[in-house]
Short mmCIF file of C-alpha atoms in Angstrom, two decimals:
data_model
loop_
_atom_site.label_atom_id
_atom_site.label_comp_id
_atom_site.label_asym_id
_atom_site.label_seq_id
_atom_site.Cartn_x
_atom_site.Cartn_y
_atom_site.Cartn_z
CA MET A 1 -78.16 4.89 65.62
CA GLU A 2 -78.54 3.95 61.94
CA GLU A 3 -77.13 0.68 60.61
CA LYS A 4 -75.92 0.52 57.01
CA ASP A 5 -73.92 -2.17 55.20
CA GLY A 6 -73.14 -3.88 58.51
CA PHE A 7 -71.76 -0.74 60.22
CA LEU A 8 -73.37 1.51 62.82
CA ILE A 9 -73.54 5.12 61.60
CA PRO A 10 -73.66 7.81 64.33
CA PRO A 11 -76.18 10.65 63.76
CA LYS A 12 -75.27 13.33 61.22
CA ILE A 13 -73.82 16.56 62.55
CA ASN A 14 -72.50 18.32 59.46
CA GLU A 15 -75.23 18.24 56.82
CA ASN A 16 -73.14 20.50 54.55
CA PHE A 17 -70.50 17.78 54.13
CA ASN A 18 -72.71 15.13 52.54
CA HIS A 19 -70.91 15.46 49.18
CA LEU A 20 -67.42 15.25 50.67
CA ASN A 21 -66.57 11.71 51.68
CA ASN A 22 -62.79 11.74 51.25
CA PHE A 23 -61.97 10.02 54.53
CA GLU A 24 -63.52 7.31 56.70
CA ILE A 25 -62.75 6.18 60.25
CA TYR A 26 -63.84 2.72 61.42
CA LEU A 27 -63.78 2.03 65.17
CA GLY A 28 -64.43 -1.15 67.14
CA GLY A 29 -63.94 -2.09 70.76
CA LEU A 30 -65.18 -0.43 73.92
CA SER A 31 -66.13 3.23 74.25
CA THR A 32 -64.51 3.68 77.64
CA LYS A 33 -64.79 7.37 78.56
CA GLY A 34 -66.02 8.07 75.03
CA GLY A 35 -62.97 6.52 73.38
CA LEU A 36 -64.93 5.37 70.32
CA MET A 37 -65.94 8.97 69.60
CA VAL A 38 -69.42 8.47 71.04
CA GLY A 39 -70.41 9.54 74.50
CA GLU A 40 -72.21 6.38 75.54
CA LYS A 41 -70.78 3.09 76.72
CA LEU A 42 -71.39 0.67 73.86
CA ASN A 43 -71.43 -3.10 74.16
CA TYR A 44 -68.45 -3.47 71.83
CA LEU A 45 -66.11 -5.09 74.31
CA PHE A 46 -64.02 -7.55 72.32
CA LEU A 47 -61.88 -8.77 75.19
CA ASN A 48 -62.87 -12.41 75.80
CA LYS A 49 -65.39 -12.21 72.93
CA SER A 50 -65.18 -14.28 69.77
CA THR A 51 -66.87 -11.79 67.46
CA PHE A 52 -67.31 -8.06 67.02
CA PRO A 53 -71.01 -7.14 67.07
CA LYS A 54 -70.52 -4.09 64.84
CA PHE A 55 -68.02 -1.41 63.84
CA LEU A 56 -68.73 2.32 63.97
CA LYS A 57 -68.19 4.22 60.74
CA PHE A 58 -67.39 7.96 60.80
CA THR A 59 -67.20 10.43 57.92
CA LYS A 60 -67.37 14.22 57.80
CA ASN A 61 -71.12 13.92 58.33
CA ASN A 62 -70.87 12.76 61.93
CA ILE A 63 -67.65 14.32 63.28
CA PRO A 64 -68.09 17.80 64.81
CA LEU A 65 -65.61 19.69 62.61
CA GLN A 66 -65.74 23.36 61.73
CA LYS A 67 -66.69 24.28 58.17
CA ASN A 68 -63.13 24.63 56.88
CA GLU A 69 -61.59 21.89 59.02
CA ASN A 70 -60.47 18.53 57.71
CA ILE A 71 -58.91 15.46 59.30
CA LYS A 72 -55.16 15.23 58.70
CA LEU A 73 -53.78 12.70 61.23
CA VAL A 74 -55.41 9.96 63.32
CA THR A 75 -54.09 7.69 66.07
CA CYS A 76 -55.35 5.74 69.09
CA GLY A 77 -54.08 4.50 72.45
CA LEU A 78 -55.40 2.50 75.37
CA GLN A 79 -58.70 4.35 75.83
CA HIS A 80 -58.43 7.29 73.48
CA VAL A 81 -58.58 8.39 69.86
CA VAL A 82 -56.83 11.57 68.70
CA LEU A 83 -57.78 13.51 65.56
CA ILE A 84 -55.57 16.33 64.26
CA THR A 85 -57.01 18.77 61.76
CA ASN A 86 -55.46 20.70 58.88
CA ASN A 87 -55.24 23.80 61.10
CA SER A 88 -53.41 21.87 63.86
CA LYS A 89 -56.27 21.50 66.30
CA CYS A 90 -55.97 18.33 68.35
CA TYR A 91 -59.23 16.62 69.38
CA LEU A 92 -59.17 13.97 72.11
CA TYR A 93 -61.90 11.35 72.45
CA GLY A 94 -61.72 9.31 75.65
CA ASP A 95 -58.93 10.08 78.09
CA LEU A 96 -55.18 9.84 78.61
CA LYS A 97 -55.44 7.95 81.90
CA TYR A 98 -55.68 4.40 83.16
CA GLY A 99 -58.99 3.26 84.60
CA SER A 100 -62.38 1.93 83.62
CA TYR A 101 -65.47 3.69 82.33
CA LYS A 102 -67.66 5.38 84.94
CA LYS A 103 -71.09 6.67 83.97
CA ASP A 104 -71.07 9.59 86.34
CA SER A 105 -72.76 12.91 85.55
CA ASN A 106 -70.19 14.69 87.71
CA THR A 107 -67.31 13.65 85.47
CA LYS A 108 -66.23 15.49 82.36
CA TYR A 109 -66.33 12.36 80.21
CA GLY A 110 -68.89 12.29 77.41
CA VAL A 111 -71.60 10.01 78.82
CA LYS A 112 -74.39 11.21 76.55
CA PRO A 113 -74.72 10.17 72.90
CA GLU A 114 -74.77 13.81 71.80
CA ASP A 115 -71.55 14.49 73.77
CA LEU A 116 -69.37 13.52 70.85
CA HIS A 117 -65.97 14.52 72.14
CA PHE A 118 -64.12 14.92 75.39
CA GLY A 119 -62.53 18.16 74.26
CA THR A 120 -59.65 19.89 72.53
CA LEU A 121 -56.18 19.43 73.95
CA LEU A 122 -54.70 22.73 75.11
CA PRO A 123 -52.35 24.78 72.90
CA PHE A 124 -48.65 24.06 72.87
CA LYS A 125 -46.59 25.58 75.65
CA MET A 126 -43.40 27.38 74.69
CA GLU A 127 -40.25 27.28 76.82
CA ASP A 128 -40.83 30.87 77.97
CA ASN A 129 -44.34 29.87 79.15
CA LYS A 130 -46.07 31.93 76.47
CA VAL A 131 -49.03 30.25 74.81
CA TYR A 132 -48.20 29.09 71.29
CA ASN A 133 -50.68 29.86 68.52
CA GLN A 134 -51.52 26.40 67.26
CA LEU A 135 -52.82 27.71 63.92
CA GLU A 136 -49.42 28.95 62.77
CA CYS A 137 -47.45 25.70 62.70
CA LYS A 138 -48.43 22.47 60.94
CA ILE A 139 -48.24 19.09 62.63
CA THR A 140 -46.47 16.54 60.44
CA HIS A 141 -46.44 13.35 62.58
CA VAL A 142 -48.44 11.96 65.50
CA ASP A 143 -48.70 8.67 67.36
CA SER A 144 -50.10 7.48 70.69
CA GLY A 145 -48.59 5.27 73.34
CA GLU A 146 -50.63 3.65 76.04
CA VAL A 147 -51.62 6.91 77.78
CA PHE A 148 -49.75 9.64 75.92
CA VAL A 149 -49.60 11.45 72.58
CA ILE A 150 -46.36 12.51 70.85
CA ILE A 151 -46.28 14.82 67.85
CA LYS A 152 -43.75 16.50 65.57
CA ASP A 153 -44.34 19.89 63.96
CA GLU A 154 -42.96 21.38 60.75
CA LEU A 155 -40.28 23.24 62.75
CA ASN A 156 -38.82 19.83 63.77
CA ARG A 157 -39.95 20.10 67.38
CA PHE A 158 -41.41 17.18 69.33
CA TRP A 159 -44.27 17.68 71.82
CA PHE A 160 -45.61 15.35 74.52
CA CYS A 161 -49.07 15.29 76.11
CA GLY A 162 -50.64 12.84 78.57
CA LYS A 163 -49.28 10.87 81.50
CA SER A 164 -45.82 12.30 82.17
CA ASP A 165 -42.63 10.22 82.05
CA PHE A 166 -44.17 8.25 79.18
CA GLY A 167 -46.92 6.73 81.31
CA ASN A 168 -45.47 6.76 84.82
CA GLY A 169 -46.38 10.20 86.18
CA THR A 170 -49.34 12.57 86.40
CA THR A 171 -51.66 13.45 83.52
CA SER A 172 -51.60 16.81 81.75
CA TYR A 173 -53.60 17.96 78.73
CA GLU A 174 -51.03 20.51 77.61
CA PHE A 175 -48.30 19.77 75.08
CA PHE A 176 -44.77 20.16 76.43
CA LYS A 177 -41.68 20.35 74.28
CA LEU A 178 -39.24 17.42 74.38
CA GLY A 179 -35.50 17.95 74.14
CA ASN A 180 -33.84 16.80 70.92
CA GLY A 181 -30.81 15.47 72.83
CA GLU A 182 -28.73 13.47 70.34
CA LEU A 183 -31.38 13.82 67.61
CA VAL A 184 -30.19 15.82 64.59
CA ILE A 185 -32.82 17.18 62.18
CA ASP A 186 -32.12 19.70 59.41
CA LYS A 187 -32.55 20.04 55.65
CA ASP A 188 -30.30 16.99 55.13
CA ASN A 189 -31.73 14.92 58.01
CA VAL A 190 -35.48 14.41 57.68
CA VAL A 191 -37.79 12.45 60.00
CA THR A 192 -39.27 9.52 58.07
CA HIS A 193 -40.93 7.55 60.89
CA LEU A 194 -42.43 8.32 64.30
CA VAL A 195 -43.81 5.35 66.26
CA ALA A 196 -44.97 5.23 69.88
CA GLY A 197 -44.60 2.10 71.98
CA GLY A 198 -46.43 1.43 75.21
CA ARG A 199 -43.95 3.47 77.28
CA HIS A 200 -41.43 4.80 74.73
CA ALA A 201 -41.18 6.33 71.27
CA VAL A 202 -38.95 5.73 68.24
CA VAL A 203 -37.90 8.22 65.56
CA CYS A 204 -36.17 7.32 62.28
CA VAL A 205 -34.24 9.87 60.22
CA ASN A 206 -33.57 9.44 56.49
CA ASP A 207 -34.86 5.84 56.74
CA ARG A 208 -31.49 4.94 58.30
CA ILE A 209 -30.83 6.46 61.74
CA ILE A 210 -32.80 5.40 64.85
CA TYR A 211 -33.43 7.53 67.95
CA THR A 212 -35.43 6.54 71.04
CA ILE A 213 -36.94 8.26 74.08
CA GLY A 214 -38.90 7.11 77.17
CA ASN A 215 -38.73 4.09 79.46
CA ASN A 216 -35.88 1.61 79.19
CA TYR A 217 -36.92 -1.04 81.72
CA ASN A 218 -36.45 -3.80 79.13
CA PHE A 219 -33.72 -2.01 77.13
CA GLN A 220 -36.29 -1.04 74.47
CA LEU A 221 -34.35 2.17 73.88
CA GLY A 222 -31.44 0.16 72.49
CA LYS A 223 -29.33 1.19 75.48
CA ASP A 224 -28.18 -1.21 78.17
CA SER A 225 -26.53 1.23 80.54
CA LYS A 226 -28.06 1.74 83.99
CA LEU A 227 -27.54 5.46 83.43
CA VAL A 228 -30.29 5.58 80.82
CA HIS A 229 -32.95 3.33 82.29
CA ASN A 230 -35.26 6.33 82.02
CA SER A 231 -34.90 8.95 79.32
CA PHE A 232 -38.04 11.07 79.37
CA ASP A 233 -36.81 14.46 78.19
CA ARG A 234 -34.28 13.85 75.40
CA PHE A 235 -33.69 11.54 72.46
CA LEU A 236 -30.87 8.98 72.40
CA LYS A 237 -29.15 7.68 69.27
CA VAL A 238 -29.14 3.90 68.85
CA ASN A 239 -25.88 2.22 67.86
CA TRP A 240 -27.21 0.61 64.66
CA ASN A 241 -26.72 0.72 60.88
CA LEU A 242 -23.64 2.92 61.20
CA GLU A 243 -22.69 2.38 57.54
CA GLY A 244 -26.21 3.22 56.42
CA LYS A 245 -26.61 0.18 54.16
CA PHE A 246 -30.10 -0.71 55.48
CA LEU A 247 -33.23 1.33 54.71
CA VAL A 248 -36.06 1.20 57.25
CA LYS A 249 -39.43 0.12 55.89
CA GLN A 250 -41.41 -0.20 59.12
CA ILE A 251 -41.00 0.14 62.90
CA ALA A 252 -42.95 -1.78 65.55
CA ALA A 253 -42.72 -0.69 69.19
CA CYS A 254 -43.81 -3.31 71.74
CA GLY A 255 -44.33 -2.72 75.44
CA GLY A 256 -40.72 -3.66 76.01
CA SER A 257 -38.84 -3.72 72.71
CA THR A 258 -38.23 -1.95 69.40
CA ILE A 259 -38.33 -3.88 66.10
CA ILE A 260 -37.11 -2.66 62.71
CA LEU A 261 -38.08 -4.11 59.32
CA THR A 262 -35.77 -3.08 56.49
CA LYS A 263 -36.80 -2.69 52.87
CA CYS A 264 -34.81 -5.81 51.99
CA GLY A 265 -36.92 -7.86 54.44
CA LYS A 266 -34.43 -8.20 57.33
CA ILE A 267 -35.48 -7.80 60.98
CA PHE A 268 -33.58 -6.12 63.82
CA LYS A 269 -34.72 -6.07 67.45
CA THR A 270 -33.62 -4.69 70.80
CA VAL A 271 -32.58 -7.64 72.97
CA ARG A 272 -32.29 -7.67 76.75
CA SER A 273 -28.59 -8.12 77.45
CA THR A 274 -26.01 -7.85 80.20
CA GLU A 275 -23.60 -6.10 77.87
CA ASN A 276 -23.16 -2.34 78.01
CA ASN A 277 -23.65 -1.68 74.30
CA CYS A 278 -27.07 -3.22 73.71
CA ALA A 279 -28.47 -2.06 70.38
CA LEU A 280 -30.64 -3.48 67.60
CA ASP A 281 -29.58 -7.07 66.90
CA TYR A 282 -30.15 -8.87 63.61
CA ILE A 283 -32.81 -11.57 64.02
CA PRO A 284 -32.49 -14.28 61.33
CA CYS A 285 -35.62 -15.39 59.45
CA VAL A 286 -36.10 -18.19 56.94
CA VAL A 287 -37.89 -15.89 54.46
CA PRO A 288 -37.81 -12.15 53.72
CA CYS A 289 -40.51 -10.38 55.73
CA ASN A 290 -43.04 -8.01 54.21
CA SER A 291 -44.70 -6.35 57.21
CA ILE A 292 -44.39 -6.30 61.01
CA GLY A 293 -46.69 -5.67 63.96
CA SER A 294 -46.49 -6.00 67.71
CA THR A 295 -48.46 -6.76 70.85
CA TRP A 296 -47.35 -5.69 74.31
CA THR A 297 -45.03 -8.68 74.68
CA LYS A 298 -44.17 -9.92 71.19
CA GLY A 299 -43.42 -8.90 67.66
CA TYR A 300 -44.93 -10.52 64.58
CA ALA A 301 -44.06 -10.51 60.90
CA THR A 302 -45.74 -11.62 57.71
CA SER A 303 -44.26 -12.85 54.44
CA LYS A 304 -45.58 -11.92 51.01
CA SER A 305 -47.57 -15.14 50.99
CA GLY A 306 -49.35 -14.17 54.21
CA ASN A 307 -47.62 -16.60 56.61
CA ILE A 308 -47.28 -15.23 60.16
CA TYR A 309 -44.00 -15.39 62.13
CA VAL A 310 -43.23 -14.73 65.80
CA ILE A 311 -40.20 -12.49 66.36
CA GLU A 312 -38.16 -13.87 69.26
CA ASP A 313 -34.86 -12.57 70.67
CA PHE A 314 -32.78 -15.03 68.66
CA GLY A 315 -34.91 -15.96 65.66
CA VAL A 316 -38.11 -15.51 63.70
CA ASN A 317 -40.24 -18.65 63.87
CA GLU A 318 -43.46 -19.51 62.05
CA ALA A 319 -46.53 -19.00 64.23
CA LYS A 320 -48.98 -21.79 64.96
CA PHE A 321 -51.90 -19.69 63.75
CA LYS A 322 -52.60 -18.53 60.20
CA PHE A 323 -54.81 -15.95 58.57
CA ASN A 324 -57.21 -17.01 55.88
CA THR A 325 -55.83 -15.12 52.88
CA LYS A 326 -58.25 -16.66 50.39
CA GLY A 327 -59.65 -14.09 47.99
CA LEU A 328 -56.94 -11.48 48.43
CA ASN A 329 -55.76 -12.15 44.86
CA GLY A 330 -52.09 -11.36 45.37
CA GLU A 331 -52.67 -7.94 46.94
CA GLU A 332 -49.99 -6.64 49.29
CA ILE A 333 -50.74 -7.85 52.82
CA LYS A 334 -49.93 -5.54 55.73
CA LEU A 335 -49.88 -6.67 59.35
CA PHE A 336 -51.07 -4.43 62.17
CA SER A 337 -51.65 -4.54 65.90
CA GLY A 338 -50.78 -2.25 68.78
CA ASN A 339 -48.29 -1.99 71.60
CA HIS A 340 -50.91 -2.88 74.21
CA SER A 341 -53.02 -5.55 72.52
CA THR A 342 -51.96 -8.93 73.88
CA PHE A 343 -53.89 -11.49 71.85
CA MET A 344 -55.18 -9.97 68.63
CA LEU A 345 -53.60 -9.21 65.28
CA GLY A 346 -54.98 -7.83 62.05
CA LEU A 347 -53.97 -7.76 58.43
CA HIS A 348 -55.30 -5.64 55.63
CA THR A 349 -54.94 -4.93 51.96
CA ASP A 350 -56.04 -1.70 50.31
CA ASN A 351 -59.72 -2.27 51.10
CA GLU A 352 -60.10 -5.38 53.26
CA VAL A 353 -59.54 -5.96 56.98
CA ARG A 354 -59.16 -9.34 58.71
CA ILE A 355 -58.62 -9.68 62.46
CA THR A 356 -57.85 -12.84 64.41
CA LYS A 357 -57.81 -13.81 68.06
CA PHE A 358 -55.17 -16.17 69.44
CA GLU A 359 -53.83 -17.55 72.69
CA ASP A 360 -50.30 -18.90 73.25
CA ASP A 361 -49.63 -18.28 69.54
CA GLU A 362 -52.42 -20.65 68.55
CA SER A 363 -55.21 -19.28 66.41
CA LYS A 364 -58.74 -19.32 67.77
CA GLU A 365 -60.78 -17.78 64.98
CA ILE A 366 -61.16 -14.87 62.62
CA VAL A 367 -63.24 -12.37 64.59
CA ALA A 368 -63.75 -9.66 61.98
CA VAL A 369 -63.68 -9.45 58.20
CA PHE A 370 -64.93 -6.38 56.38
CA ARG A 371 -64.28 -4.20 53.35
CA THR A 372 -63.88 -0.43 53.38
CA ASP A 373 -65.19 2.00 50.79
CA LEU A 374 -61.93 3.99 50.60
CA PRO A 375 -58.33 2.70 50.56
CA ILE A 376 -56.85 1.99 54.00
CA VAL A 377 -54.06 4.36 54.99
CA ASN A 378 -53.43 3.44 58.63
CA ALA A 379 -54.59 0.77 61.08
CA LYS A 380 -53.85 0.39 64.77
CA MET A 381 -55.07 -1.67 67.71
CA SER A 382 -54.95 -1.11 71.47
CA GLU A 383 -56.29 -3.09 74.40
CA GLU A 384 -59.76 -1.57 73.95
CA ILE A 385 -59.83 0.08 70.52
CA ILE A 386 -59.36 -0.94 66.89
CA LEU A 387 -58.86 1.98 64.51
CA ILE A 388 -58.98 1.81 60.70
CA PHE A 389 -58.32 5.09 58.86
CA CYS A 390 -59.11 5.38 55.15
CA ALA A 391 -58.53 8.15 52.63
CA ARG A 392 -59.20 8.79 48.99
CA LYS A 393 -55.97 8.22 47.06
CA ASP A 394 -56.80 10.42 44.08
CA THR A 395 -56.41 13.58 46.17
CA HIS A 396 -53.27 15.09 47.71
CA LEU A 397 -50.98 12.63 45.96
CA GLN A 398 -47.81 14.26 47.25
CA GLN A 399 -48.69 13.57 50.87
CA LEU A 400 -49.77 10.01 50.12
CA LYS A 401 -46.52 9.33 48.25
CA LEU A 402 -44.65 10.46 51.37
CA PHE A 403 -46.63 7.89 53.34
CA GLN A 404 -45.84 5.12 50.87
CA ILE A 405 -42.13 5.93 51.02
CA ARG A 406 -42.03 5.96 54.79
CA GLY A 407 -43.72 2.62 55.33
CA PHE A 408 -46.99 1.26 56.66
CA LYS A 409 -46.68 2.05 60.35
CA ASP A 410 -45.71 5.65 59.70
CA ILE A 411 -48.31 8.26 60.46
CA ASN A 412 -50.62 9.19 57.63
CA LEU A 413 -50.30 12.60 55.96
CA MET A 414 -53.50 13.59 54.18
CA PHE A 415 -54.67 17.13 53.91
CA ASN A 416 -52.96 20.53 53.87
#
């Protein structure tokens, strides 16, 4: 495997794409079951390690796309990376299950370096059990939970694939349609955010209305009734922002909570309560917040100056650890993590990534600092994978403007 500019470059597959470098994918971590888009187990395990040996860098040259295919959406979960193309094909690297890597020739996991992907997820399944032609309907949003994938298509339908009951049941590689329930989407009600937590998902409409679906064991759905401890097949409306005065900038979904950052810098969070009308409570903070992220257990926020804050149930307090923001020259700082990472956070600007390791909210060290060639569009972290997705900003400006309006954690829209 070639090394260039500090990154490992997998072998070229598509020689015809050498002149088209309008996206880049950087991956670090552990390639459990091929989760880093290579079929071998690489020594990239960053759990209990102080440094990352190297990051993998993918472009069109080394991803097995068809001639007219392009990457449109990217996300990652516990041990998987999902790529969605412009013609709505969904490629899965790794697997949508729990469990460790097994180098076994009898398994269907990619254990050879040339086995570059686990496979294509099966076509969508319609309610009448007829196979849906996946080339006729565009996918507009995607995100991954711990062991599932949730997507929205241009017909305002939501589809689920992976471990059923949002991580509790059996694994399927077909997409099944979710019920809209209380969710209202039409020409006047447009989805602006879709974010997956460890065991639930959150949808925002018009940057104002919040809906949730999935597990509610810690009241992360914004519902405190025993009747809705599990909502796996329909969306529920959260009792929040009824007057519509707050606009949602970003959503973070922890393993057991939902956190909202508004465009005016205020934070709201689901709080475990004994009351029957649990919703998103206002969490006071000493300064306006600029970006939020989450691990499995906690939420974090950053101010414009780069200070890090821990989001608790009843307040936002400054963290004991700090990022080194020297050299960022006033660029907008965006925080990222994942719903299943427990002790790592990252921040990035348009072209620079910095990742830190901490324990008990005390910083240990910066474990990765690198610059990307293209502007960063989306970044996400799971227990085993760090994903950085970059795209050229001088193409498809309409889609990129949609992303900027919807906020950092929203799913990236790139190519038609």
